[in-house]
PDB file of C-alpha atoms in Angstrom:
ATOM      1  CA  MET A   1       0.000  -0.316   0.319  1.00  0.00           C
ATOM      2  CA  GLN A   2       0.941   3.135  -0.600  1.00  0.00           C
ATOM      3  CA  SER A   3       0.320   7.547  -0.527  1.00  0.00           C
ATOM      4  CA  ILE A   4       0.153   8.529  -3.808  1.00  0.00           C
ATOM      5  CA  GLY A   5      -0.531  12.125  -3.620  1.00  0.00           C
ATOM      6  CA  GLN A   6      -2.217  13.920  -0.610  1.00  0.00           C
ATOM      7  CA  ASN A   7      -4.929  12.323  -0.769  1.00  0.00           C
ATOM      8  CA  ASP A   8      -4.781   9.404  -2.886  1.00  0.00           C
ATOM      9  CA  LEU A   9      -3.797   5.979  -0.303  1.00  0.00           C
ATOM     10  CA  ARG A  10      -3.096   2.725  -3.022  1.00  0.00           C
ATOM     11  CA  ILE A  11      -4.194  -0.639  -2.491  1.00  0.00           C
ATOM     12  CA  SER A  12      -1.622  -3.418  -3.466  1.00  0.00           C
ATOM     13  CA  LYS A  13      -3.305  -6.669  -3.676  1.00  0.00           C
ATOM     14  CA  PHE A  14      -0.471  -8.306  -1.400  1.00  0.00           C
ATOM     15  CA  ASP A  15      -2.762  -5.805   0.998  1.00  0.00           C
ATOM     16  CA  PHE A  16      -5.425  -7.258   4.284  1.00  0.00           C
ATOM     17  CA  PRO A  17      -8.236  -5.425   4.893  1.00  0.00           C
ATOM     18  CA  LYS A  18      -7.625  -4.844   7.967  1.00  0.00           C
ATOM     19  CA  LYS A  19      -4.509  -4.122   6.968  1.00  0.00           C
ATOM     20  CA  VAL A  20      -6.076  -0.959   4.950  1.00  0.00           C
ATOM     21  CA  MET A  21      -8.950  -0.656   7.345  1.00  0.00           C
ATOM     22  CA  TYR A  22      -6.519   0.808   9.439  1.00  0.00           C
ATOM     23  CA  ASN A  23      -4.463   2.378   6.728  1.00  0.00           C
ATOM     24  CA  ILE A  24      -7.666   4.665   5.523  1.00  0.00           C
ATOM     25  CA  LYS A  25      -8.681   5.335   9.723  1.00  0.00           C
ATOM     26  CA  GLU A  26      -4.537   6.879  10.099  1.00  0.00           C
ATOM     27  CA  ALA A  27      -4.916   8.441   7.220  1.00  0.00           C
ATOM     28  CA  LEU A  28      -8.072   9.822   7.602  1.00  0.00           C
ATOM     29  CA  GLN A  29      -6.819  11.126  11.196  1.00  0.00           C
ATOM     30  CA  THR A  30      -5.861  14.766   9.315  1.00  0.00           C
ATOM     31  CA  LYS A  31      -8.333  15.498   5.961  1.00  0.00           C
ATOM     32  CA  GLU A  32     -12.607  14.945   5.706  1.00  0.00           C
ATOM     33  CA  THR A  33     -12.429  12.612   2.216  1.00  0.00           C
ATOM     34  CA  LEU A  34     -10.062  10.313   1.043  1.00  0.00           C
ATOM     35  CA  ASP A  35      -9.559   7.681  -2.791  1.00  0.00           C
ATOM     36  CA  VAL A  36      -9.108   4.600  -1.965  1.00  0.00           C
ATOM     37  CA  SER A  37      -7.632   3.792  -5.574  1.00  0.00           C
ATOM     38  CA  SER A  38      -7.022   0.427  -7.177  1.00  0.00           C
ATOM     39  CA  GLY A  39      -6.055  -2.212  -9.841  1.00  0.00           C
ATOM     40  CA  THR A  40      -8.144  -5.276 -10.727  1.00  0.00           C
ATOM     41  CA  GLY A  41      -5.959  -7.138  -8.483  1.00  0.00           C
ATOM     42  CA  SER A  42      -7.032  -5.591  -5.344  1.00  0.00           C
ATOM     43  CA  SER A  43      -9.777  -4.227  -5.635  1.00  0.00           C
ATOM     44  CA  GLY A  44     -11.283  -6.373  -3.632  1.00  0.00           C
ATOM     45  CA  ILE A  45      -9.425  -5.775  -1.036  1.00  0.00           C
ATOM     46  CA  ALA A  46     -10.452  -2.170  -0.910  1.00  0.00           C
ATOM     47  CA  ALA A  47     -14.100  -2.607  -0.895  1.00  0.00           C
ATOM     48  CA  ARG A  48     -14.559  -5.602   1.757  1.00  0.00           C
ATOM     49  CA  ALA A  49     -11.688  -2.716   3.633  1.00  0.00           C
ATOM     50  CA  VAL A  50     -14.227   0.342   2.966  1.00  0.00           C
ATOM     51  CA  GLU A  51     -17.764  -1.274   3.595  1.00  0.00           C
ATOM     52  CA  SER A  52     -16.280  -2.678   6.870  1.00  0.00           C
ATOM     53  CA  LEU A  53     -15.710   1.053   7.227  1.00  0.00           C
ATOM     54  CA  LYS A  54     -18.876   2.335   6.351  1.00  0.00           C
ATOM     55  CA  ARG A  55     -20.845  -0.575   8.167  1.00  0.00           C
ATOM     56  CA  LEU A  56     -18.533   0.375  11.954  1.00  0.00           C
ATOM     57  CA  GLY A  57     -19.776   3.982  11.109  1.00  0.00           C
ATOM     58  CA  TYR A  58     -16.457   5.584  10.907  1.00  0.00           C
ATOM     59  CA  ILE A  59     -16.921   6.839   6.439  1.00  0.00           C
ATOM     60  CA  THR A  60     -19.797   7.682   4.102  1.00  0.00           C
ATOM     61  CA  ILE A  61     -18.934   6.574   0.366  1.00  0.00           C
ATOM     62  CA  GLU A  62     -18.674  10.040  -1.645  1.00  0.00           C
ATOM     63  CA  ASN A  63     -17.653   8.314  -5.139  1.00  0.00           C
ATOM     64  CA  VAL A  64     -17.322   4.705  -6.630  1.00  0.00           C
ATOM     65  CA  GLN A  65     -14.989   4.484 -10.266  1.00  0.00           C
ATOM     66  CA  THR A  66     -13.905   2.787 -12.866  1.00  0.00           C
ATOM     67  CA  PHE A  67     -11.672   3.766 -15.853  1.00  0.00           C
ATOM     68  CA  THR A  68      -9.188   2.402 -18.199  1.00  0.00           C
ATOM     69  CA  VAL A  69      -5.464   4.424 -18.416  1.00  0.00           C
ATOM     70  CA  VAL A  70      -3.328   3.275 -21.533  1.00  0.00           C
ATOM     71  CA  GLU A  71       0.373   3.681 -20.351  1.00  0.00           C
ATOM     72  CA  LYS A  72       3.051   2.453 -22.162  1.00  0.00           C
ATOM     73  CA  GLY A  73       0.488  -0.018 -24.393  1.00  0.00           C
ATOM     74  CA  LYS A  74      -0.977  -1.811 -21.588  1.00  0.00           C
ATOM     75  CA  ARG A  75      -4.437  -0.732 -20.660  1.00  0.00           C
ATOM     76  CA  ILE A  76      -5.184  -0.120 -16.747  1.00  0.00           C
ATOM     77  CA  ILE A  77      -8.615  -0.718 -14.665  1.00  0.00           C
ATOM     78  CA  LYS A  78      -7.851   1.510 -11.612  1.00  0.00           C
ATOM     79  CA  LEU A  79     -11.076   1.667  -9.040  1.00  0.00           C
ATOM     80  CA  VAL A  80     -11.270   4.145  -7.424  1.00  0.00           C
ATOM     81  CA  ILE A  81     -13.628   4.950  -4.433  1.00  0.00           C
ATOM     82  CA  THR A  82     -14.082   8.094  -2.174  1.00  0.00           C
ATOM     83  CA  VAL A  83     -14.321   8.209   0.931  1.00  0.00           C
ATOM     84  CA  LYS A  84     -15.892  10.790   3.408  1.00  0.00           C
ATOM     85  CA  LYS A  85     -14.925  10.577   7.685  1.00  0.00           C
ATOM     86  CA  THR A  86     -18.352  10.685   9.641  1.00  0.00           C
ATOM     87  CA  ALA A  87     -19.392  13.539  12.315  1.00  0.00           C
ATOM     88  CA  ASP A  88     -18.264  10.495  15.009  1.00  0.00           C
ATOM     89  CA  PHE A  89     -15.217   9.538  13.197  1.00  0.00           C
ATOM     90  CA  ALA A  90     -13.648  10.742  16.650  1.00  0.00           C
ATOM     91  CA  LYS A  91     -15.292   8.977  19.753  1.00  0.00           C
ATOM     92  CA  LEU A  92     -15.345   5.575  17.606  1.00  0.00           C
ATOM     93  CA  TYR A  93     -11.221   5.968  16.538  1.00  0.00           C
ATOM     94  CA  LYS A  94     -11.003   7.097  20.511  1.00  0.00           C
ATOM     95  CA  GLU A  95     -13.399   3.901  22.072  1.00  0.00           C
ATOM     96  CA  HIS A  96     -11.514   1.466  19.266  1.00  0.00           C
ATOM     97  CA  GLU A  97      -8.163   2.672  20.509  1.00  0.00           C
ATOM     98  CA  GLU A  98      -9.049   2.094  24.138  1.00  0.00           C
TER      99      GLU A  98
END
């Protein structure tokens, strides 16, 4: 997993959903919104982590986009999920850390 921009978090196919959930929560400590970006191999991991955080009340899903980019003659399919932290984010984060 790597950060690719100020508000972007890139998910790798080698990441685990719980690790992604943790990294999203850490990134949202200082940001209101975050773009969670993944390729085809990691799209399931990204979707599972985002959906779990939504179900737990940490975030809302603002936008979901898929698009194809051609780089060096190869098609690369990307999924970008824009998430926004909820008003209860800080309270839930603090309760979970205790």
